[in-house]
């Protein structure tokens, strides 16, 4: 059986959600971001290019402006995102000696050919400067994103934009389960998904975390999008630093295979569970 080899991945997009950046309502917490930044630096030392898609702007703004969470209109969320985005970038910058860069995109930017090309070229140039691009959705204009938590989808779109070979979605659960692990202690983790089907998508349940806007279903949708573009996805627990096992060529979480033909990619050495 082939074994998973992290060396084969050179161009990685990592998505980190609000539940890790603002755990228990503490916005811009170092608790889970510091180990993730250390992992990113290790990847960079291994000559991999990394692009970070980071949520957390709204949570940072809510905390800064001390806005009541239960009374967030769209305009209030957008104002919070505008304030919080600056905090968020400063937060990430603290962990890196080199500069980090902020890119705010909308789905329209990615659809529009010229803007698509400009965004790709900007990210490529930043990689050449060894600067970490940090992407978030432009919440001022992308109103639907705030309602549906599309940063999972944004991460898949960014991965496609830059021809990434791996998308790592860091969540607060260990991966995809065959039932909701918060409700069913017997639920089992699915380590490998060959192809996302409607049955797989039905495994996604709404998120249990108040800070997060997406659930497993949006992550699976993102993985499906990436898969169609030939990109493998790993959904793993950022709280337990599950991504660090990748440095030892092990997957702790759920690996979702891309639609690339079998002979064009290495398959991880784990049992296939049909979901
Ligand atoms: N763009 C939003 C933020 O930075 C979050 C969207 C999401 O988590 O999916 O707060």
mmCIF file of C-alpha atoms and ligand atoms in Angstrom:
data_model
loop_
_atom_site.group_PDB
_atom_site.id
_atom_site.type_symbol
_atom_site.label_atom_id
_atom_site.label_comp_id
_atom_site.label_asym_id
_atom_site.label_seq_id
_atom_site.Cartn_x
_atom_site.Cartn_y
_atom_site.Cartn_z
ATOM 1 C CA UNK A 1 0.000 0.000 0.000
ATOM 2 C CA UNK A 2 1.337 3.455 -0.876
ATOM 3 C CA UNK A 3 2.038 5.679 2.083
ATOM 4 C CA UNK A 4 1.150 9.320 2.507
ATOM 5 C CA UNK A 5 4.156 11.449 1.775
ATOM 6 C CA UNK A 6 3.963 15.105 2.806
ATOM 7 C CA UNK A 7 7.036 15.792 0.643
ATOM 8 C CA UNK A 8 4.859 15.562 -2.448
ATOM 9 C CA UNK A 9 2.888 18.662 -1.442
ATOM 10 C CA UNK A 10 4.494 21.959 -2.355
ATOM 11 C CA UNK A 11 1.718 24.506 -2.555
ATOM 12 C CA UNK A 12 -0.565 24.386 0.455
ATOM 13 C CA UNK A 13 -3.602 26.407 1.474
ATOM 14 C CA UNK A 14 -4.493 26.300 5.164
ATOM 15 C CA UNK A 15 -7.894 27.475 6.340
ATOM 16 C CA UNK A 16 -8.360 28.387 9.972
ATOM 17 C CA UNK A 17 -11.781 29.162 11.355
ATOM 18 C CA UNK A 18 -13.045 31.568 13.995
ATOM 19 C CA UNK A 19 -13.410 28.769 16.555
ATOM 20 C CA UNK A 20 -9.603 28.529 16.717
ATOM 21 C CA UNK A 21 -8.874 32.230 16.515
ATOM 22 C CA UNK A 22 -11.556 33.241 18.963
ATOM 23 C CA UNK A 23 -11.986 30.248 21.294
ATOM 24 C CA UNK A 24 -14.580 30.789 24.036
ATOM 25 C CA UNK A 25 -15.195 34.319 22.799
ATOM 26 C CA UNK A 26 -11.535 35.384 23.282
ATOM 27 C CA UNK A 27 -10.772 37.049 19.967
ATOM 28 C CA UNK A 28 -7.249 36.899 18.523
ATOM 29 C CA UNK A 29 -6.137 34.295 21.037
ATOM 30 C CA UNK A 30 -2.609 32.917 20.698
ATOM 31 C CA UNK A 31 -3.652 29.492 22.049
ATOM 32 C CA UNK A 32 -4.214 27.752 18.700
ATOM 33 C CA UNK A 33 -2.647 30.316 16.350
ATOM 34 C CA UNK A 34 0.877 30.092 17.787
ATOM 35 C CA UNK A 35 1.254 26.333 17.098
ATOM 36 C CA UNK A 36 -0.317 26.786 13.665
ATOM 37 C CA UNK A 37 2.133 29.602 12.857
ATOM 38 C CA UNK A 38 4.971 27.328 13.937
ATOM 39 C CA UNK A 39 3.676 24.617 11.566
ATOM 40 C CA UNK A 40 3.479 27.160 8.723
ATOM 41 C CA UNK A 41 7.098 28.191 9.381
ATOM 42 C CA UNK A 42 8.183 24.528 9.326
ATOM 43 C CA UNK A 43 6.432 24.088 5.972
ATOM 44 C CA UNK A 44 8.178 27.207 4.657
ATOM 45 C CA UNK A 45 11.546 25.859 5.824
ATOM 46 C CA UNK A 46 10.746 22.718 3.820
ATOM 47 C CA UNK A 47 10.417 25.018 0.776
ATOM 48 C CA UNK A 48 6.656 24.687 0.595
ATOM 49 C CA UNK A 49 4.578 27.724 -0.240
ATOM 50 C CA UNK A 50 1.756 28.346 2.188
ATOM 51 C CA UNK A 51 -1.302 30.572 1.857
ATOM 52 C CA UNK A 52 -3.413 31.114 4.947
ATOM 53 C CA UNK A 53 -7.154 31.726 4.783
ATOM 54 C CA UNK A 54 -8.062 33.156 8.148
ATOM 55 C CA UNK A 55 -11.483 33.941 9.588
ATOM 56 C CA UNK A 56 -11.877 35.815 12.839
ATOM 57 C CA UNK A 57 -12.392 39.416 11.721
ATOM 58 C CA UNK A 58 -15.987 39.645 12.910
ATOM 59 C CA UNK A 59 -15.149 38.016 16.255
ATOM 60 C CA UNK A 60 -12.222 40.410 16.762
ATOM 61 C CA UNK A 61 -14.419 43.415 15.934
ATOM 62 C CA UNK A 62 -17.240 42.247 18.211
ATOM 63 C CA UNK A 63 -14.783 41.994 21.094
ATOM 64 C CA UNK A 64 -13.087 45.297 20.350
ATOM 65 C CA UNK A 65 -16.317 47.258 19.986
ATOM 66 C CA UNK A 66 -18.013 45.285 22.796
ATOM 67 C CA UNK A 67 -21.084 44.680 20.637
ATOM 68 C CA UNK A 68 -23.843 42.451 21.927
ATOM 69 C CA UNK A 69 -23.507 39.173 20.036
ATOM 70 C CA UNK A 70 -27.242 38.499 20.061
ATOM 71 C CA UNK A 71 -28.018 41.760 18.279
ATOM 72 C CA UNK A 72 -25.738 41.635 15.235
ATOM 73 C CA UNK A 73 -27.325 43.145 12.148
ATOM 74 C CA UNK A 74 -25.508 42.706 8.851
ATOM 75 C CA UNK A 75 -24.238 46.308 8.951
ATOM 76 C CA UNK A 76 -22.942 45.759 12.512
ATOM 77 C CA UNK A 77 -21.161 42.564 11.412
ATOM 78 C CA UNK A 78 -19.580 44.418 8.512
ATOM 79 C CA UNK A 79 -18.422 47.223 10.805
ATOM 80 C CA UNK A 80 -17.041 44.621 13.222
ATOM 81 C CA UNK A 81 -15.241 42.854 10.356
ATOM 82 C CA UNK A 82 -13.705 46.159 9.214
ATOM 83 C CA UNK A 83 -12.366 46.882 12.712
ATOM 84 C CA UNK A 84 -11.467 43.263 13.432
ATOM 85 C CA UNK A 85 -9.593 42.627 10.176
ATOM 86 C CA UNK A 86 -6.850 45.074 11.182
ATOM 87 C CA UNK A 87 -6.583 43.355 14.575
ATOM 88 C CA UNK A 88 -6.498 39.950 12.887
ATOM 89 C CA UNK A 89 -3.584 40.787 10.597
ATOM 90 C CA UNK A 90 -1.617 42.334 13.477
ATOM 91 C CA UNK A 91 -2.367 39.195 15.459
ATOM 92 C CA UNK A 92 -0.854 36.924 12.783
ATOM 93 C CA UNK A 93 2.090 39.248 12.156
ATOM 94 C CA UNK A 94 3.281 38.752 15.749
ATOM 95 C CA UNK A 95 4.188 35.120 14.997
ATOM 96 C CA UNK A 96 6.343 35.781 11.925
ATOM 97 C CA UNK A 97 9.704 37.540 11.548
ATOM 98 C CA UNK A 98 9.016 38.060 7.864
ATOM 99 C CA UNK A 99 6.113 40.224 6.722
ATOM 100 C CA UNK A 100 2.635 38.856 6.291
ATOM 101 C CA UNK A 101 0.238 40.251 3.691
ATOM 102 C CA UNK A 102 -3.502 40.854 3.715
ATOM 103 C CA UNK A 103 -5.698 39.943 0.741
ATOM 104 C CA UNK A 104 -9.429 40.575 0.882
ATOM 105 C CA UNK A 105 -11.334 38.828 -1.883
ATOM 106 C CA UNK A 106 -14.894 38.187 -2.960
ATOM 107 C CA UNK A 107 -16.299 35.334 -5.012
ATOM 108 C CA UNK A 108 -16.769 37.869 -7.824
ATOM 109 C CA UNK A 109 -13.042 38.628 -7.836
ATOM 110 C CA UNK A 110 -12.343 34.974 -8.412
ATOM 111 C CA UNK A 111 -14.971 34.661 -11.165
ATOM 112 C CA UNK A 112 -13.780 37.762 -13.051
ATOM 113 C CA UNK A 113 -10.904 36.682 -15.380
ATOM 114 C CA UNK A 114 -8.743 39.791 -15.024
ATOM 115 C CA UNK A 115 -9.204 40.107 -11.261
ATOM 116 C CA UNK A 116 -8.661 36.342 -10.938
ATOM 117 C CA UNK A 117 -5.329 36.689 -12.737
ATOM 118 C CA UNK A 118 -4.327 39.716 -10.639
ATOM 119 C CA UNK A 119 -5.100 37.904 -7.397
ATOM 120 C CA UNK A 120 -3.120 34.843 -8.516
ATOM 121 C CA UNK A 121 -0.142 36.904 -9.588
ATOM 122 C CA UNK A 122 -0.166 38.849 -6.318
ATOM 123 C CA UNK A 123 -0.137 35.638 -4.283
ATOM 124 C CA UNK A 124 2.631 34.160 -6.447
ATOM 125 C CA UNK A 125 4.739 37.294 -6.046
ATOM 126 C CA UNK A 126 4.224 37.260 -2.276
ATOM 127 C CA UNK A 127 5.389 33.631 -2.222
ATOM 128 C CA UNK A 128 8.496 34.645 -4.137
ATOM 129 C CA UNK A 129 9.166 37.251 -1.457
ATOM 130 C CA UNK A 130 8.645 34.506 1.165
ATOM 131 C CA UNK A 131 5.744 36.529 2.561
ATOM 132 C CA UNK A 132 2.722 34.689 3.939
ATOM 133 C CA UNK A 133 -0.462 35.771 2.111
ATOM 134 C CA UNK A 134 -3.381 35.885 4.547
ATOM 135 C CA UNK A 135 -6.725 35.842 2.784
ATOM 136 C CA UNK A 136 -10.161 36.669 4.114
ATOM 137 C CA UNK A 137 -13.380 37.465 2.353
ATOM 138 C CA UNK A 138 -14.000 41.163 1.824
ATOM 139 C CA UNK A 139 -16.844 41.292 4.317
ATOM 140 C CA UNK A 140 -17.696 44.920 3.525
ATOM 141 C CA UNK A 141 -19.149 43.872 0.179
ATOM 142 C CA UNK A 142 -19.576 40.069 0.413
ATOM 143 C CA UNK A 143 -22.752 39.987 2.441
ATOM 144 C CA UNK A 144 -23.835 36.401 1.731
ATOM 145 C CA UNK A 145 -20.504 35.132 3.092
ATOM 146 C CA UNK A 146 -21.281 36.482 6.561
ATOM 147 C CA UNK A 147 -24.515 34.523 6.624
ATOM 148 C CA UNK A 148 -23.217 31.224 5.269
ATOM 149 C CA UNK A 149 -19.687 31.022 6.610
ATOM 150 C CA UNK A 150 -18.168 30.609 3.206
ATOM 151 C CA UNK A 151 -14.518 30.877 4.255
ATOM 152 C CA UNK A 152 -14.298 27.113 3.729
ATOM 153 C CA UNK A 153 -15.493 27.696 0.197
ATOM 154 C CA UNK A 154 -13.216 30.740 -0.156
ATOM 155 C CA UNK A 155 -10.251 28.568 0.856
ATOM 156 C CA UNK A 156 -11.167 26.001 -1.815
ATOM 157 C CA UNK A 157 -11.492 28.795 -4.392
ATOM 158 C CA UNK A 158 -8.111 30.226 -3.394
ATOM 159 C CA UNK A 159 -6.566 26.751 -3.583
ATOM 160 C CA UNK A 160 -7.938 26.413 -7.108
ATOM 161 C CA UNK A 161 -6.829 29.948 -8.028
ATOM 162 C CA UNK A 162 -3.193 29.222 -7.214
ATOM 163 C CA UNK A 163 -3.179 25.558 -8.327
ATOM 164 C CA UNK A 164 -2.488 24.372 -4.797
ATOM 165 C CA UNK A 165 -1.919 20.675 -4.293
ATOM 166 C CA UNK A 166 -3.263 20.436 -0.745
ATOM 167 C CA UNK A 167 -5.991 22.189 1.209
ATOM 168 C CA UNK A 168 -5.872 21.804 4.984
ATOM 169 C CA UNK A 169 -9.045 22.851 6.795
ATOM 170 C CA UNK A 170 -8.352 23.308 10.498
ATOM 171 C CA UNK A 171 -11.509 22.877 12.484
ATOM 172 C CA UNK A 172 -12.426 22.207 16.117
ATOM 173 C CA UNK A 173 -13.453 18.618 15.398
ATOM 174 C CA UNK A 174 -11.138 15.746 14.475
ATOM 175 C CA UNK A 175 -12.500 15.319 10.963
ATOM 176 C CA UNK A 176 -15.568 13.883 9.292
ATOM 177 C CA UNK A 177 -17.580 11.459 11.422
ATOM 178 C CA UNK A 178 -20.245 8.979 10.447
ATOM 179 C CA UNK A 179 -22.524 10.762 12.966
ATOM 180 C CA UNK A 180 -22.438 13.944 15.073
ATOM 181 C CA UNK A 181 -19.651 13.290 17.653
ATOM 182 C CA UNK A 182 -21.081 15.936 19.997
ATOM 183 C CA UNK A 183 -24.334 14.027 20.255
ATOM 184 C CA UNK A 184 -23.283 10.443 19.635
ATOM 185 C CA UNK A 185 -20.213 9.167 21.575
ATOM 186 C CA UNK A 186 -20.191 6.075 19.324
ATOM 187 C CA UNK A 187 -19.625 8.206 16.203
ATOM 188 C CA UNK A 188 -16.554 7.089 14.244
ATOM 189 C CA UNK A 189 -14.036 9.214 12.400
ATOM 190 C CA UNK A 190 -13.806 8.560 8.667
ATOM 191 C CA UNK A 191 -10.068 8.664 7.844
ATOM 192 C CA UNK A 192 -10.363 8.553 4.077
ATOM 193 C CA UNK A 193 -12.995 9.623 1.596
ATOM 194 C CA UNK A 194 -12.393 8.549 -1.972
ATOM 195 C CA UNK A 195 -15.142 10.714 -3.412
ATOM 196 C CA UNK A 196 -17.722 13.063 -1.919
ATOM 197 C CA UNK A 197 -21.225 11.909 -2.706
ATOM 198 C CA UNK A 198 -24.636 13.208 -1.581
ATOM 199 C CA UNK A 199 -24.424 10.619 1.204
ATOM 200 C CA UNK A 200 -21.125 12.146 2.361
ATOM 201 C CA UNK A 201 -22.577 15.664 2.277
ATOM 202 C CA UNK A 202 -25.480 14.471 4.431
ATOM 203 C CA UNK A 203 -22.945 13.657 7.182
ATOM 204 C CA UNK A 204 -22.320 17.400 7.646
ATOM 205 C CA UNK A 205 -24.234 18.776 10.575
ATOM 206 C CA UNK A 206 -24.732 22.430 11.555
ATOM 207 C CA UNK A 207 -21.889 23.743 13.693
ATOM 208 C CA UNK A 208 -22.161 23.673 17.488
ATOM 209 C CA UNK A 209 -19.867 26.676 17.953
ATOM 210 C CA UNK A 210 -21.314 30.184 18.314
ATOM 211 C CA UNK A 211 -18.168 31.888 16.935
ATOM 212 C CA UNK A 212 -18.064 29.783 13.794
ATOM 213 C CA UNK A 213 -20.266 30.483 10.806
ATOM 214 C CA UNK A 214 -19.765 27.233 8.845
ATOM 215 C CA UNK A 215 -20.349 23.610 9.743
ATOM 216 C CA UNK A 216 -18.995 20.304 8.435
ATOM 217 C CA UNK A 217 -21.303 20.567 5.447
ATOM 218 C CA UNK A 218 -19.506 23.704 4.197
ATOM 219 C CA UNK A 219 -16.144 21.958 4.725
ATOM 220 C CA UNK A 220 -17.298 18.960 2.718
ATOM 221 C CA UNK A 221 -18.628 21.288 0.017
ATOM 222 C CA UNK A 222 -15.236 23.024 -0.077
ATOM 223 C CA UNK A 223 -13.433 19.690 -0.268
ATOM 224 C CA UNK A 224 -15.717 18.639 -3.110
ATOM 225 C CA UNK A 225 -14.915 21.847 -5.005
ATOM 226 C CA UNK A 226 -11.168 21.369 -4.425
ATOM 227 C CA UNK A 227 -11.409 17.722 -5.399
ATOM 228 C CA UNK A 228 -12.922 18.622 -8.766
ATOM 229 C CA UNK A 229 -9.900 20.848 -9.365
ATOM 230 C CA UNK A 230 -7.522 17.970 -8.558
ATOM 231 C CA UNK A 231 -6.694 19.180 -5.036
ATOM 232 C CA UNK A 232 -6.632 16.843 -2.033
ATOM 233 C CA UNK A 233 -8.140 18.099 1.219
ATOM 234 C CA UNK A 234 -7.460 17.253 4.842
ATOM 235 C CA UNK A 235 -10.022 18.217 7.471
ATOM 236 C CA UNK A 236 -8.357 18.064 10.876
ATOM 237 C CA UNK A 237 -8.527 19.378 14.413
ATOM 238 C CA UNK A 238 -6.541 22.592 14.793
ATOM 239 C CA UNK A 239 -7.097 22.548 18.556
ATOM 240 C CA UNK A 240 -5.183 19.286 18.985
ATOM 241 C CA UNK A 241 -2.564 20.447 16.436
ATOM 242 C CA UNK A 242 -3.410 17.420 14.293
ATOM 243 C CA UNK A 243 -1.690 19.032 11.287
ATOM 244 C CA UNK A 244 1.734 18.466 12.920
ATOM 245 C CA UNK A 245 1.467 14.730 12.165
ATOM 246 C CA UNK A 246 1.737 15.634 8.464
ATOM 247 C CA UNK A 247 5.400 16.482 9.087
ATOM 248 C CA UNK A 248 5.821 12.799 9.984
ATOM 249 C CA UNK A 249 3.878 11.788 6.858
ATOM 250 C CA UNK A 250 0.852 10.746 8.890
ATOM 251 C CA UNK A 251 -2.712 11.956 8.573
ATOM 252 C CA UNK A 252 -4.696 12.660 11.718
ATOM 253 C CA UNK A 253 -8.110 13.638 10.485
ATOM 254 C CA UNK A 254 -9.997 12.987 7.265
ATOM 255 C CA UNK A 255 -8.226 12.891 3.912
ATOM 256 C CA UNK A 256 -10.477 13.618 0.943
ATOM 257 C CA UNK A 257 -9.027 12.468 -2.317
ATOM 258 C CA UNK A 258 -9.032 14.644 -5.386
ATOM 259 C CA UNK A 259 -10.487 13.459 -8.647
ATOM 260 C CA UNK A 260 -7.021 13.091 -10.129
ATOM 261 C CA UNK A 261 -6.494 9.674 -11.672
ATOM 262 C CA UNK A 262 -4.985 7.166 -9.252
ATOM 263 C CA UNK A 263 -1.676 6.949 -11.128
ATOM 264 C CA UNK A 264 -1.171 10.720 -10.894
ATOM 265 C CA UNK A 265 -1.102 10.996 -7.137
ATOM 266 C CA UNK A 266 0.113 9.121 -4.092
ATOM 267 C CA UNK A 267 -2.667 7.673 -2.024
ATOM 268 C CA UNK A 268 -2.313 7.707 1.746
ATOM 269 C CA UNK A 269 -1.681 4.346 3.340
ATOM 270 C CA UNK A 270 -4.927 4.144 5.239
ATOM 271 C CA UNK A 271 -8.019 2.031 4.817
ATOM 272 C CA UNK A 272 -10.718 3.327 2.570
ATOM 273 C CA UNK A 273 -14.055 3.778 4.279
ATOM 274 C CA UNK A 274 -16.879 4.399 1.898
ATOM 275 C CA UNK A 275 -18.931 7.294 3.144
HETATM 276 N N1 LIG B 1 -15.034 36.477 7.131
HETATM 277 C C1 LIG B 1 -15.580 36.222 8.444
HETATM 278 C C2 LIG B 1 -14.618 36.724 9.525
HETATM 279 O O1 LIG B 1 -13.462 36.959 9.243
HETATM 280 C C3 LIG B 1 -15.781 34.772 8.783
HETATM 281 C C4 LIG B 1 -16.342 33.868 7.775
HETATM 282 C C5 LIG B 1 -16.133 32.392 8.133
HETATM 283 O O2 LIG B 1 -15.632 32.062 9.197
HETATM 284 O O3 LIG B 1 -16.456 31.547 7.330
HETATM 285 O O4 LIG B 1 -15.004 36.840 10.640
#
